Amino acid sequence: MEARLLLVRINSVLQFVLIFLTIIRSYVHASTTGQAGYVDKYITKTYFEKHDSLIDPEFDNFIANEIPLTLCKVLEDGNCVLPTLSNLHRSVIGEGSHRHLSSSIIFKFQPELKIKLVAHSCEVIMTERLPSGVFADPFELQHLVQRGVFSDAAVFGDTNLELPSFRSNRSVVEIHMSIGSKMLSRHHDKFEINCEVPLHARYPPLGLGFSRVEFGQPDLFMCCSLEVNGFKRSCAYLPTNNISDYKASPLAWEIPCGIREHAGVVSAITYCFALVSALLIVVLSFCYTDNKGSSKPKSL
Amino acid sequence: MPGISFQSLFIFSALFRVFLIIYGEWQDANMEVRYTDIDYFVFSDAATLMASGKSPYERSTYCYSPLIAFLLMPNSFLHQTWGKFLFSASDLLVGLLIHRILKLRGVPEKLCTYSTMVWLFNPFTFTIGTRGNCEPIICSMILWILMCLMNGHVLQAAFWYGLVVHMRIYPIIYALPIVLLLDPQHFQPGKKPVLVEWSSRALKPSSATSSSKTSITQYIWNFCINMITWRRVMFGIISASTFFFLTGLSFHLYGWDFLHEALLYHLTRTDPRHNFSIYFYHIYLHYEHEFSILEKLISFLPQFIVQLVLISRFALDLPFCLFLQTLAFVAFNKVITAQYFVWFFCLLPLILPWSNIKLVWKGLACIILWIGAQTNWLAWAYLLEFRGKNVFFQLWVASLLFLAANTFVIINTICSHLYSPLFQQLKQGGKLKQGYERI
C-alpha cells in the first residue's frame, strides 16, 4: 500500500517536472526563433542560425519566405497602407580604406498613418549585404549606437577584422533607425532617413593595381512594436527595386591591391636586405670585441 | 642645466599622466577620433566578460593572457579608467626602477635623473599607458627581474620571468643571457653578486674584469663544463614551472581558445596588412599559398643569427645585451607595430650612462634617421590607407629604409658603448666549492 502511494507520488512529481521542462523548452525555442508572427530583435540573426555563410539567392528566399511579415495584419489595415519608398540615394563617402556607405531614403506616407507610426514605436531596419572585400566593425557600430546615431546595429557573418578578402566570408550589417515624431513633423506626407555605415576594406586579391567592389541594394523593413501585442515586433518589407537610382550605376569602391608582378623582386630583396643587415650587425659585434680589447665573455 | 631632483620629476610625470587620462576621457566623449587605444576597449570588454563568469576570449581580437583581463576587472565595477591608471602606474614604476638600477650601479644622481627622463618624457611611453595599452606592465616586470638578479634574488627573478613570458612571449629571448649570467664566478654561496661600478667603466677592461683572453674553443669548453649549476637549474625549473602552471591553469579554464589566441597566434603570426616590417608585402604577395619550410627558415635566419651573436658577445653586460636583443628582435620581426618600441625604450636609459655617443651629431643622427624613417613610412601608409593610392611598393621600400635605420642605430650603439659586465668575477673558491657548484 505504502509502495503504491510512493509510486503515485513519484509519478505526479515526474509529470510536473515534464510539464515544467516543456514550458521552459517552448520559451527557449520561442526566444531564439521568434514567436509565430513576430520578429526577433535582429532579422538577420535567424538567417545565420540556419546558414553558415551569406549566399544571395538563399538570403532572398529567407526574406521572401521565412520572415513573418505581419505588420499589416497586426495594424488591422486591410489595404496595408504603409510608407512607400520614394527615393533611395546611395554613395560611398570618403577616401582610402575607411569609408562610409551613405543611404538617403525618402518615404512617402498618407497623413493618417503618421499617428500610428509614432504611437507604435516604429523603426526602419536596413540590412546591407556587404560584398566580399569590405567589412563593418561591430564595436564601432556599438559606439555609434551609444552615441545615438542608430537605435541599434549589429553585424552577422564573418566579423574577423584581420583576414584578407580571399580568406574571409561575407557579412551582413543590420541597422535600426527609429521613426521619431520630429522626423515626421518636418513634412506633411514624407520623411527622410539618412544613414552612414562606416565600412573598412580588406586586403583584396592580387591584381593589376585596384580591385573593384560593388554594392547591391539594401533590404528595407518597417517594423513596429504594438502595445496590443505586448510590444512584440511586426514587420513589413519595403521593396526597393522600383527605384531607378541603383539600376543606372551600381555603387562601387576601388581598393588598391598588391601587384602580382612584384612578387619575385620583393621576396628576393626582402631576404637579401634582412641578411645583409644581420651580417653587418654580426661583423660589427665581432669587430667591437676585438677593437675594444676587452675580454671576450669570460670563460664561464 | 640646473639640477632637477628626481622626486620633482617623478611627481610632475605622475600629475602629467593623470591629466592625460582625464583629457583622454574628455576627448573620447566629445570628439569623433578617440584618444583611447582600441586595445583598451578590447581589454575592458574581455574583463567584463570575465567578471560575469564568461571567457574573455568571447571578445574577438582579445589575444592576451587572461591575467590582463583579470587585472582590469575593476573597470566594470569601479570605473572604466581603472586600467589606464594601472598601466600609467606601471609606467611610473618603470621610471622608478630605471632610477634604482642606475643608482645600484653607482651612476651619479644627475646622470640617473637625465637617463630616467628619457623614459618618463618619451612621447611614446607616456601616451601608451594613458591610452590604455598594457605594455608598461611587461616593461616593469622585466626591470624588476633585472633588479632581482642584481640583488642576488635568483629564485624571485625566476618566478617573475616565468610570469612575464606567460603574459608576453617575447621575453623568452632573454633566457639565454640570463642563464649565462648565473655563472658561479658571479654568484657564490652566501654572497651577493658584486656589481661593477659605473666609475670603473673608463678603466682598461682588465681592471674591471678578470684576466687573460681565452680562445674560442676553451671558452666554449669552459661554458659547457660549468653550464649546469644549481642556480641555473633552479632558475630554469622555477621559471618553467611558473610558466606552465599559469598556462595550464588558463588552458583548464578557457581551453583551446586561450591557446590559440594568447599563445599560438603570437608564435605563428604573419600579418599581410601593412606594418613597419620589411616582410609585410612579401607575405601579402604570397598569402594565397603557404610558405615552404625553406622559405620560413630563410625568413627566420637573420633574426636567429643576430640574437645568437649578440648574446654570445654581450651577455655579461646584461642591460646592454637585453637592449640590443630587443631592438634587433623588433627590427627583424615579421610584424612590427608601434607598441613594440616600448619594449626597448624601457631598456635604453639603462645603457646611456655607458655610451660615448655624443648628442651632437651622432646621437642626433640616430634620432633623426630613426624618426625620419618612421615618418617616411607613415607618410606612405597614410597615402595607402587614408587616400586609397596604390603605393604598396613605395611603402615596402620605406620599410626597408626603416630596417636600415634600425641597423644604423644598433651599429652606432655598439660602437659607442663602453662594455661593462654587470657583475664582477669573484675569486674562485677551493676545488671542493667548485665541485659543490657543479652538478
XYZ file of C-alpha atoms in Angstrom:
739
model
C 0.000 0.000 0.000
C 2.714 2.374 1.005
C 4.764 1.375 -2.013
C 1.810 2.111 -4.301
C 1.338 5.544 -2.698
C 5.013 6.252 -3.173
C 4.827 5.296 -6.843
C 1.826 7.586 -7.374
C 3.679 10.477 -5.755
C 6.776 9.853 -7.854
C 4.612 9.730 -10.955
C 2.988 13.070 -10.078
C 6.348 14.680 -9.489
C 7.680 13.342 -12.793
C 4.651 14.652 -14.644
C 5.082 18.025 -13.021
C 8.758 18.121 -13.996
C 7.891 17.099 -17.543
C 5.325 19.868 -17.894
C 7.790 22.351 -16.397
C 10.529 21.327 -18.827
C 8.131 21.558 -21.761
C 7.238 25.097 -20.778
C 10.903 26.023 -20.435
C 11.722 24.423 -23.790
C 8.956 26.251 -25.583
C 10.064 29.519 -24.018
C 13.659 28.948 -25.079
C 12.550 27.889 -28.544
C 10.354 30.940 -28.870
C 13.015 33.315 -27.661
C 15.596 32.050 -30.146
C 13.418 31.640 -33.207
C 10.750 34.201 -32.591
C 7.202 33.546 -31.755
C 4.955 32.827 -34.675
C 4.076 36.054 -36.491
C 6.663 38.177 -34.717
C 10.228 39.081 -35.497
C 13.206 38.776 -33.182
C 15.395 41.670 -32.238
C 17.591 41.129 -35.324
C 16.115 39.923 -38.604
C 19.450 38.689 -39.965
C 20.329 36.645 -36.892
C 17.789 33.977 -37.807
C 19.363 33.561 -41.250
C 22.806 32.880 -39.789
C 21.382 30.446 -37.279
C 20.444 28.274 -40.233
C 23.188 29.089 -42.739
C 26.974 29.212 -42.419
C 27.585 31.948 -44.941
C 25.799 34.628 -46.916
C 24.558 33.481 -50.317
C 22.345 35.999 -52.107
C 19.658 33.645 -53.502
C 19.327 31.982 -50.095
C 19.019 35.329 -48.373
C 16.386 36.425 -50.904
C 14.494 33.243 -50.197
C 14.846 33.847 -46.462
C 13.304 37.318 -46.773
C 10.528 36.162 -49.057
C 9.510 33.064 -47.162
C 10.959 32.810 -43.683
C 10.454 36.196 -42.070
C 6.942 36.640 -40.651
C 5.937 39.919 -42.309
C 2.696 40.535 -40.461
C 2.679 44.256 -39.865
C -0.383 44.925 -41.988
C -2.318 42.180 -40.295
C -1.411 43.458 -36.869
C -2.288 47.042 -37.764
C -5.664 45.685 -38.916
C -5.151 47.533 -42.079
C -6.743 45.629 -44.899
C -5.326 47.941 -47.550
C -1.906 47.719 -45.960
C -1.210 51.389 -46.311
C 2.405 51.650 -45.342
C 5.056 54.217 -46.254
C 6.318 53.735 -49.775
C 9.814 54.274 -50.952
C 10.014 57.492 -52.905
C 13.736 57.831 -53.395
C 16.891 55.982 -52.433
C 20.198 57.688 -52.986
C 23.372 55.788 -52.235
C 27.011 56.741 -52.274
C 30.357 55.751 -50.837
C 31.825 58.695 -48.966
C 35.472 59.196 -48.113
C 38.819 58.022 -49.342
C 41.136 55.175 -48.623
C 40.395 52.006 -46.715
C 37.871 53.530 -44.306
C 34.719 54.950 -45.836
C 31.053 55.395 -45.163
C 28.234 53.823 -47.120
C 25.669 56.574 -47.219
C 21.999 55.889 -47.833
C 19.433 58.649 -48.101
C 15.923 57.165 -48.062
C 12.784 59.196 -48.654
C 9.439 57.652 -47.738
C 6.011 58.874 -48.713
C 3.044 58.104 -46.499
C -0.550 59.014 -46.045
C -1.016 61.579 -43.265
C -3.374 59.380 -41.249
C -0.535 56.909 -40.901
C 1.605 59.462 -39.043
C -0.087 58.949 -35.694
C 0.210 55.181 -35.935
C 3.919 55.320 -36.795
C 4.705 57.487 -33.785
C 2.395 55.625 -31.423
C 3.715 52.181 -32.212
C 7.464 52.840 -31.869
C 8.151 52.089 -35.480
C 11.575 51.867 -36.966
C 13.166 51.299 -40.320
C 15.534 48.334 -40.443
C 18.104 48.264 -43.185
C 20.139 45.155 -43.929
C 23.245 45.685 -46.039
C 24.665 42.577 -47.639
C 28.293 43.601 -47.780
C 30.324 42.396 -50.741
C 33.392 40.302 -50.155
C 36.201 42.763 -49.639
C 34.650 45.108 -47.085
C 33.572 44.666 -43.503
C 31.955 46.581 -40.674
C 33.442 46.711 -37.197
C 30.750 45.612 -34.726
C 32.355 47.536 -31.886
C 32.462 50.711 -33.923
C 28.770 50.281 -34.651
C 28.061 49.801 -30.949
C 29.865 53.040 -30.266
C 27.550 54.762 -32.757
C 24.536 53.209 -31.040
C 25.789 54.534 -27.693
C 26.097 57.999 -29.242
C 22.537 57.756 -30.503
C 23.364 57.730 -34.227
C 21.372 54.494 -34.655
C 18.828 52.947 -32.339
C 20.550 49.579 -32.815
C 23.127 47.923 -35.057
C 24.725 44.519 -35.464
C 26.975 42.595 -37.830
C 26.411 38.964 -38.806
C 28.577 36.601 -40.782
C 32.340 36.883 -40.921
C 33.406 39.537 -38.423
C 37.122 38.735 -38.459
C 38.753 42.126 -38.852
C 42.224 40.960 -39.874
C 41.862 38.467 -42.715
C 42.247 39.489 -46.359
C 39.171 39.120 -48.573
C 40.241 35.844 -50.182
C 40.404 34.239 -46.736
C 37.141 35.623 -45.397
C 33.405 35.324 -45.967
C 30.750 37.959 -46.496
C 28.823 39.658 -43.744
C 25.529 41.492 -43.252
C 25.094 44.750 -41.362
C 21.696 45.394 -39.813
C 20.910 48.996 -38.870
C 17.832 50.078 -36.911
C 16.636 53.655 -37.184
C 13.612 54.743 -35.193
C 10.984 56.935 -36.801
C 10.608 59.745 -34.334
C 7.916 62.407 -34.227
C 10.493 65.064 -35.145
C 11.259 63.251 -38.345
C 7.598 63.062 -39.253
C 6.682 66.616 -38.359
C 9.011 68.186 -40.919
C 6.843 67.350 -43.923
C 3.179 66.687 -44.421
C 3.471 63.466 -46.284
C 7.071 62.269 -46.351
C 10.079 61.691 -44.199
C 13.723 61.166 -44.896
C 16.205 58.883 -43.222
C 19.938 59.308 -43.656
C 22.220 56.515 -42.701
C 26.009 56.367 -42.904
C 27.525 52.998 -42.137
C 31.288 53.013 -41.509
C 32.999 50.327 -43.564
C 36.580 49.135 -43.910
C 38.353 47.496 -46.816
C 40.019 44.129 -46.543
C 43.190 43.409 -48.454
C 41.908 42.296 -51.868
C 43.364 39.534 -54.034
C 46.452 40.439 -56.033
C 45.826 42.137 -59.322
C 46.965 44.934 -61.559
C 46.513 47.832 -59.204
C 42.961 48.168 -57.959
C 40.224 45.753 -57.056
C 36.604 46.762 -57.627
C 33.952 46.009 -55.025
C 30.301 46.578 -55.925
C 27.408 47.110 -53.543
C 23.935 45.788 -54.069
C 20.631 47.171 -52.907
C 19.861 47.200 -49.204
C 16.833 45.355 -47.854
C 14.432 47.655 -46.051
C 11.828 46.734 -43.482
C 9.340 48.719 -41.467
C 8.913 47.238 -38.003
C 6.596 48.362 -35.228
C 6.153 47.249 -31.649
C 2.467 47.275 -30.799
C 1.169 47.546 -27.249
C -1.852 45.443 -28.088
C 0.500 42.539 -28.810
C 2.650 43.005 -25.741
C 5.177 45.106 -27.668
C 6.156 42.203 -29.890
C 7.566 43.371 -33.169
C 5.826 43.021 -36.517
C 7.471 43.900 -39.789
C 6.721 44.627 -43.403
C 9.125 44.509 -46.331
C 9.612 47.724 -48.338
C 10.728 46.837 -51.854
C 13.488 48.939 -53.403
C 13.712 47.516 -56.886
C 11.424 50.110 -58.412
C 13.895 52.875 -57.629
C 15.977 53.743 -60.673
C 18.968 55.228 -58.879
C 20.723 51.889 -58.365
C 19.965 50.441 -61.786
C 21.672 53.301 -63.574
C 25.069 52.886 -61.931
C 25.968 50.220 -59.392
C 27.784 51.557 -56.375
C 31.485 50.675 -56.424
C 34.614 51.062 -54.328
C 38.083 50.764 -55.840
C 40.529 49.257 -53.356
C 44.290 49.231 -54.019
C 45.722 45.745 -54.295
C 49.159 44.203 -54.417
C 50.669 43.720 -57.866
C 51.459 40.120 -58.663
C 54.470 41.009 -60.811
C 56.230 42.416 -57.756
C 56.390 39.045 -56.019
C 59.781 37.846 -57.251
C 61.661 41.102 -56.808
C 60.116 41.878 -53.438
C 60.859 38.443 -51.995
C 64.459 38.400 -53.241
C 65.265 41.892 -51.996
C 63.483 41.319 -48.669
C 65.544 38.214 -47.916
C 68.805 39.805 -49.061
C 68.217 43.028 -47.185
C 67.465 41.205 -43.964
C 70.531 39.005 -44.385
C 72.863 41.910 -45.172
C 71.578 43.909 -42.182
C 72.052 40.890 -39.940
C 75.572 40.296 -41.256
C 76.517 43.930 -40.670
C 75.477 43.619 -37.045
C 77.297 40.297 -36.689
C 80.537 41.585 -38.214
C 80.475 44.692 -36.096
C 79.803 42.714 -32.931
C 82.929 40.652 -33.544
C 84.968 43.704 -34.533
C 83.758 45.596 -31.480
C 85.090 42.960 -29.172
C 88.465 42.965 -30.876
C 88.819 46.748 -31.107
C 87.896 47.433 -27.536
C 90.458 44.938 -26.419
C 88.084 43.925 -23.660
C 87.986 40.353 -22.618
C 85.590 38.209 -24.501
C 82.848 36.838 -22.332
C 84.971 35.192 -19.719
C 85.419 31.502 -19.548
C 82.202 30.629 -17.842
C 71.345 72.971 -16.974
C 70.073 73.438 -13.405
C 69.712 70.307 -11.332
C 66.344 68.654 -11.262
C 65.531 66.439 -8.337
C 64.214 63.022 -9.181
C 61.333 63.471 -6.743
C 60.091 66.609 -8.531
C 60.488 64.919 -11.868
C 58.542 61.909 -10.692
C 55.693 63.952 -9.197
C 55.442 66.053 -12.340
C 55.363 62.897 -14.511
C 52.632 61.407 -12.342
C 50.482 64.543 -12.491
C 51.015 64.783 -16.245
C 49.778 61.239 -16.704
C 46.710 61.885 -14.565
C 45.983 64.929 -16.720
C 46.346 62.858 -19.893
C 43.939 60.220 -18.592
C 41.335 62.851 -17.736
C 41.880 64.574 -21.073
C 41.537 61.224 -22.818
C 38.124 60.690 -21.243
C 37.020 64.126 -22.401
C 38.263 63.528 -25.950
C 36.543 60.150 -26.146
C 33.232 61.690 -25.098
C 33.399 64.808 -27.254
C 35.367 64.075 -30.380
C 34.933 61.567 -33.132
C 38.563 60.449 -33.019
C 39.156 58.761 -29.692
C 42.235 59.220 -27.513
C 41.896 55.753 -26.041
C 43.614 52.883 -27.820
C 41.243 50.405 -29.436
C 43.053 47.661 -27.474
C 41.822 49.187 -24.211
C 38.222 48.552 -25.217
C 39.215 45.005 -26.079
C 40.767 44.546 -22.604
C 37.746 46.155 -20.922
C 35.235 44.031 -22.789
C 37.243 40.908 -22.011
C 37.408 41.914 -18.347
C 33.638 42.482 -18.264
C 33.081 39.032 -19.739
C 35.415 37.535 -17.163
C 33.659 39.391 -14.350
C 30.381 37.848 -15.444
C 31.893 34.376 -15.394
C 32.434 34.058 -19.141
C 35.576 33.528 -21.182
C 37.483 36.706 -22.107
C 38.122 35.071 -25.491
C 34.482 35.604 -26.425
C 35.671 39.105 -27.148
C 37.080 38.996 -30.664
C 40.683 40.207 -31.099
C 41.474 39.607 -27.402
C 44.752 37.748 -27.784
C 46.409 38.097 -24.381
C 46.778 36.171 -21.188
C 43.591 36.049 -19.068
C 45.661 37.728 -16.364
C 45.380 41.035 -18.224
C 41.584 40.753 -18.250
C 41.680 39.775 -14.595
C 43.681 42.881 -13.695
C 41.123 45.026 -15.489
C 38.020 43.567 -13.860
C 37.597 46.678 -11.687
C 36.870 48.526 -14.962
C 33.387 47.078 -14.810
C 32.564 47.801 -11.167
C 34.878 50.651 -10.152
C 35.453 52.939 -13.105
C 36.322 52.467 -16.750
C 39.631 54.317 -16.261
C 40.945 51.846 -13.679
C 43.056 50.080 -16.315
C 44.590 53.324 -17.554
C 45.601 54.259 -14.028
C 47.071 50.795 -13.535
C 49.085 50.984 -16.770
C 50.257 54.524 -16.026
C 51.291 53.465 -12.522
C 53.353 50.693 -14.139
C 54.820 53.275 -16.464
C 55.884 55.353 -13.435
C 57.199 52.196 -11.763
C 59.429 51.652 -14.798
C 60.848 55.137 -14.219
C 61.456 54.333 -10.562
C 63.149 51.047 -11.372
C 65.371 52.651 -14.011
C 66.496 55.186 -11.446
C 67.050 52.491 -8.809
C 69.002 50.203 -11.156
C 71.297 53.016 -12.221
C 71.871 54.042 -8.603
C 72.766 50.453 -7.724
C 75.406 50.526 -10.434
C 76.902 53.692 -8.963
C 75.769 56.122 -11.630
C 75.833 59.733 -10.344
C 72.459 61.162 -9.335
C 72.333 63.759 -12.109
C 73.043 61.215 -14.829
C 70.476 58.873 -13.266
C 67.853 61.604 -13.433
C 68.616 62.555 -17.032
C 68.565 58.931 -18.113
C 65.241 58.378 -16.363
C 63.833 61.419 -18.131
C 64.427 59.627 -21.440
C 61.702 57.214 -20.342
C 59.379 59.480 -18.372
C 59.184 62.161 -21.049
C 59.291 59.988 -24.118
C 56.046 60.711 -26.042
C 55.730 57.025 -26.946
C 55.795 55.973 -23.318
C 53.543 58.498 -21.641
C 50.891 58.092 -24.289
C 50.989 54.327 -24.342
C 49.944 53.908 -20.709
C 47.430 56.750 -20.676
C 45.821 55.484 -23.882
C 45.304 52.107 -22.222
C 47.980 49.820 -23.588
C 49.303 47.130 -21.241
C 52.993 47.157 -22.303
C 54.189 49.206 -19.273
C 53.244 46.270 -17.044
C 55.538 43.991 -19.055
C 58.350 46.570 -19.020
C 58.100 46.997 -15.260
C 58.310 43.236 -14.759
C 61.415 42.979 -16.952
C 63.155 45.705 -14.999
C 62.101 44.087 -11.754
C 63.677 40.829 -12.917
C 66.883 42.717 -13.634
C 66.825 44.248 -10.155
C 66.253 40.864 -8.548
C 69.261 39.465 -10.376
C 71.371 42.442 -9.354
C 70.408 41.869 -5.721
C 71.115 38.170 -5.953
C 67.460 37.118 -5.641
C 67.655 34.481 -8.344
C 64.583 32.481 -7.372
C 62.403 35.571 -7.242
C 63.749 36.600 -10.648
C 62.876 33.141 -11.950
C 59.270 33.418 -10.764
C 58.755 36.823 -12.378
C 60.452 35.633 -15.547
C 58.046 32.717 -15.864
C 55.162 35.100 -15.260
C 56.279 37.670 -17.826
C 56.853 35.034 -20.528
C 53.332 33.750 -19.878
C 51.962 37.277 -20.347
C 54.063 38.159 -23.364
C 56.118 35.636 -25.323
C 58.934 37.890 -26.479
C 60.963 37.918 -23.197
C 61.841 34.300 -23.977
C 64.760 35.759 -25.941
C 66.270 36.857 -22.613
C 66.517 33.284 -21.298
C 69.982 32.515 -22.605
C 71.749 35.719 -21.477
C 70.192 35.419 -18.016
C 71.323 31.818 -17.743
C 74.794 32.803 -18.916
C 74.882 35.493 -16.257
C 74.107 32.998 -13.486
C 77.715 31.986 -13.514
C 79.443 30.602 -10.405
C 82.018 33.350 -10.750
C 79.259 35.910 -10.159
C 77.030 34.055 -7.738
C 78.692 32.302 -4.858
C 77.011 30.739 -1.841
C 76.243 33.180 0.924
C 77.381 36.158 -1.118
C 75.502 38.759 -3.081
C 76.866 39.269 -6.571
C 79.161 42.276 -6.747
C 78.126 44.891 -9.256
C 80.683 46.565 -11.464
C 80.624 50.251 -10.630
C 79.900 52.844 -13.260
C 83.052 54.707 -12.311
C 85.209 51.797 -13.452
C 83.890 51.947 -17.000
C 86.681 54.185 -18.234
C 89.401 51.884 -16.937
C 91.013 49.220 -19.031
C 88.836 46.175 -19.242
C 91.418 44.114 -17.432
C 90.795 46.151 -14.296
C 87.080 45.709 -14.357
C 87.062 42.093 -15.247
C 89.455 39.324 -14.704
C 92.406 38.314 -16.650
C 93.532 36.775 -19.792
C 91.893 36.259 -23.088
C 90.516 32.845 -23.676
C 90.421 31.170 -27.026
C 87.048 30.464 -28.510
C 87.484 26.739 -28.115
C 88.444 26.980 -24.465
C 85.600 29.418 -23.797
C 83.076 27.004 -25.253
C 84.641 24.146 -23.332
C 84.561 26.053 -20.034
C 80.962 27.073 -20.611
C 79.888 23.513 -21.337
C 81.551 22.236 -18.176
C 80.115 24.941 -15.957
C 76.797 25.180 -17.726
C 74.838 23.067 -15.270
C 74.913 24.778 -11.908
C 72.259 24.626 -9.244
C 71.316 28.287 -9.734
C 70.804 27.794 -13.447
C 68.848 24.619 -12.880
C 66.677 26.260 -10.203
C 66.119 29.293 -12.390
C 65.016 27.023 -15.217
C 62.781 24.892 -13.017
C 61.048 27.763 -11.251
C 60.519 29.903 -14.343
C 59.328 26.942 -16.393
C 57.039 25.786 -13.568
C 55.539 29.250 -13.228
C 55.004 29.492 -16.966
C 53.466 26.028 -17.310
C 51.335 26.409 -14.201
C 49.799 29.667 -15.410
C 49.464 28.402 -18.958
C 47.965 25.137 -17.755
C 45.525 26.912 -15.474
C 44.458 29.237 -18.284
C 44.029 26.270 -20.609
C 41.978 24.462 -17.971
C 39.695 27.491 -17.598
C 39.407 28.611 -21.212
C 40.523 25.685 -23.359
C 41.779 25.914 -26.929
C 40.548 29.474 -27.330
C 43.196 30.580 -24.849
C 45.916 28.509 -26.508
C 45.119 29.799 -29.988
C 44.633 33.443 -29.104
C 47.184 34.042 -26.368
C 49.998 31.722 -27.436
C 49.867 30.180 -30.911
C 48.612 33.370 -32.552
C 51.744 35.242 -31.441
C 54.114 32.421 -32.295
C 52.782 31.971 -35.813
C 51.545 35.453 -36.596
C 52.099 36.579 -40.171
C 50.058 39.658 -40.919
C 49.767 40.634 -44.589
C 48.427 44.056 -43.666
C 50.898 46.881 -43.856
C 53.132 47.369 -40.842
C 56.726 48.528 -40.283
C 58.189 45.088 -41.005
C 60.009 44.511 -44.306
C 58.160 41.213 -44.609
C 54.589 42.603 -44.883
C 54.494 42.991 -48.677
C 56.336 39.702 -49.217
C 53.693 37.971 -47.015
C 50.790 39.691 -48.826
C 52.152 38.762 -52.255
C 52.369 35.113 -51.180
C 49.303 34.939 -48.947
C 47.346 32.857 -51.404
C 49.690 29.936 -50.896
C 51.512 28.541 -47.887
C 55.187 29.264 -47.409
C 57.529 26.294 -47.707
C 59.670 25.194 -44.777
C 62.728 26.551 -46.582
C 61.121 29.980 -47.036
C 60.170 30.104 -43.361
C 63.700 29.123 -42.347
C 65.266 31.766 -44.577
C 62.987 34.404 -43.032
C 63.943 33.299 -39.547
C 67.698 33.026 -40.196
C 68.683 36.723 -39.865
C 66.786 37.022 -36.588
C 68.328 33.851 -35.240
C 71.896 34.746 -36.215
C 71.692 38.253 -34.770
C 70.214 37.064 -31.476
C 72.853 34.362 -31.088
C 75.770 36.664 -31.826
C 74.523 39.474 -29.576
C 74.086 37.020 -26.717
C 77.478 35.429 -27.199
C 79.208 38.825 -27.286
C 77.372 40.908 -24.722
C 75.502 38.613 -22.320
C 77.580 39.565 -19.313
C 76.721 43.239 -19.832
C 73.147 42.223 -19.342
C 71.252 45.551 -19.691
C 73.176 46.293 -22.891
C 72.575 42.802 -24.222
C 68.851 42.964 -23.465
C 68.554 46.343 -25.183
C 70.334 45.189 -28.334
C 68.436 41.920 -28.421
C 65.079 43.664 -28.067
C 65.836 46.296 -30.685
C 67.096 43.646 -33.113
C 64.160 41.354 -32.335
C 61.668 44.107 -33.145
C 63.573 45.228 -36.254
C 63.777 41.750 -37.797
C 60.318 40.587 -36.724
C 57.646 39.615 -39.262
C 55.200 42.067 -37.747
C 56.136 45.417 -36.192
C 53.658 47.759 -34.584
C 54.447 50.973 -32.724
C 53.672 49.480 -29.308
C 56.679 47.142 -29.685
C 59.022 50.139 -29.456
C 58.257 50.429 -25.767
C 59.975 47.064 -25.243
C 63.402 48.580 -25.882
C 62.613 52.146 -24.797
C 62.448 50.915 -21.195
C 65.968 49.484 -21.526
C 67.538 52.466 -23.308
C 68.044 54.578 -20.150
C 69.965 51.671 -18.598
C 72.735 51.880 -21.199
C 73.001 55.626 -21.741
C 75.497 56.229 -18.888
C 77.870 53.787 -20.599
C 77.551 55.288 -24.023
C 80.154 57.550 -25.553
C 77.768 58.707 -28.198
C 77.615 62.478 -28.373
C 74.213 64.020 -28.855
C 75.801 66.392 -31.384
C 75.967 64.949 -34.003
C 75.995 61.176 -33.802
C 73.175 60.956 -31.277
C 71.064 63.387 -33.241
C 71.819 61.470 -36.434
C 70.491 58.275 -34.861
C 67.361 60.009 -33.572
C 66.696 61.882 -36.817
C 67.310 58.848 -39.011
C 65.102 56.588 -36.877
C 62.259 59.074 -36.585
C 62.732 60.144 -40.195
C 62.478 56.585 -41.486
C 59.343 56.087 -39.414
C 57.807 59.324 -40.641
C 58.591 58.345 -44.224
C 56.830 55.006 -43.702
C 53.860 56.701 -42.038
C 53.519 59.118 -44.942
C 53.254 56.287 -47.497
C 50.962 54.328 -45.167
C 48.716 57.382 -44.936
C 48.521 57.581 -48.730
C 47.612 53.890 -48.914
C 45.192 53.674 -46.033
C 43.539 57.097 -45.978
C 43.877 58.310 -49.561
C 43.450 54.961 -51.328
C 46.566 55.278 -53.508
C 48.324 52.147 -54.660
C 51.689 52.708 -53.011
C 52.417 49.204 -51.771
C 55.823 49.139 -53.432
C 56.849 52.532 -52.077
C 55.601 51.557 -48.610
C 57.679 48.391 -48.760
C 60.767 50.423 -49.740
C 60.032 52.669 -46.751
C 60.020 49.593 -44.503
C 63.449 48.633 -45.909
C 64.676 52.108 -45.004
C 63.274 51.654 -41.509
C 65.223 48.416 -41.095
C 68.297 50.249 -42.368
C 67.734 52.971 -39.765
C 67.353 50.366 -37.008
C 70.567 48.684 -38.168
C 72.322 52.053 -38.137
C 71.168 52.672 -34.571
C 72.268 49.192 -33.453
C 75.686 49.601 -35.046
C 76.259 53.046 -33.562
C 75.075 51.919 -30.161
C 77.561 49.055 -30.198
C 80.397 51.267 -31.422
C 79.775 53.883 -28.749
C 79.242 51.560 -25.845
C 81.774 51.044 -23.096
C 81.422 47.385 -22.421
C 80.848 46.861 -18.735
C 79.826 43.499 -17.332
C 77.070 43.712 -14.775
C 78.908 41.659 -12.162
C 82.473 41.348 -11.044
C 84.027 37.966 -11.253
C 84.633 36.758 -7.723
C 87.689 34.710 -6.889
C 87.131 31.028 -7.214
C 86.850 29.037 -4.016
C 88.706 25.811 -3.429
C 88.205 22.781 -5.564
C 85.520 21.469 -3.168
C 83.489 24.625 -3.598
C 83.776 24.332 -7.336
C 82.656 20.737 -7.068
C 79.674 21.830 -4.988
C 78.655 24.359 -7.573
C 78.618 21.863 -10.413
C 76.087 19.112 -10.574
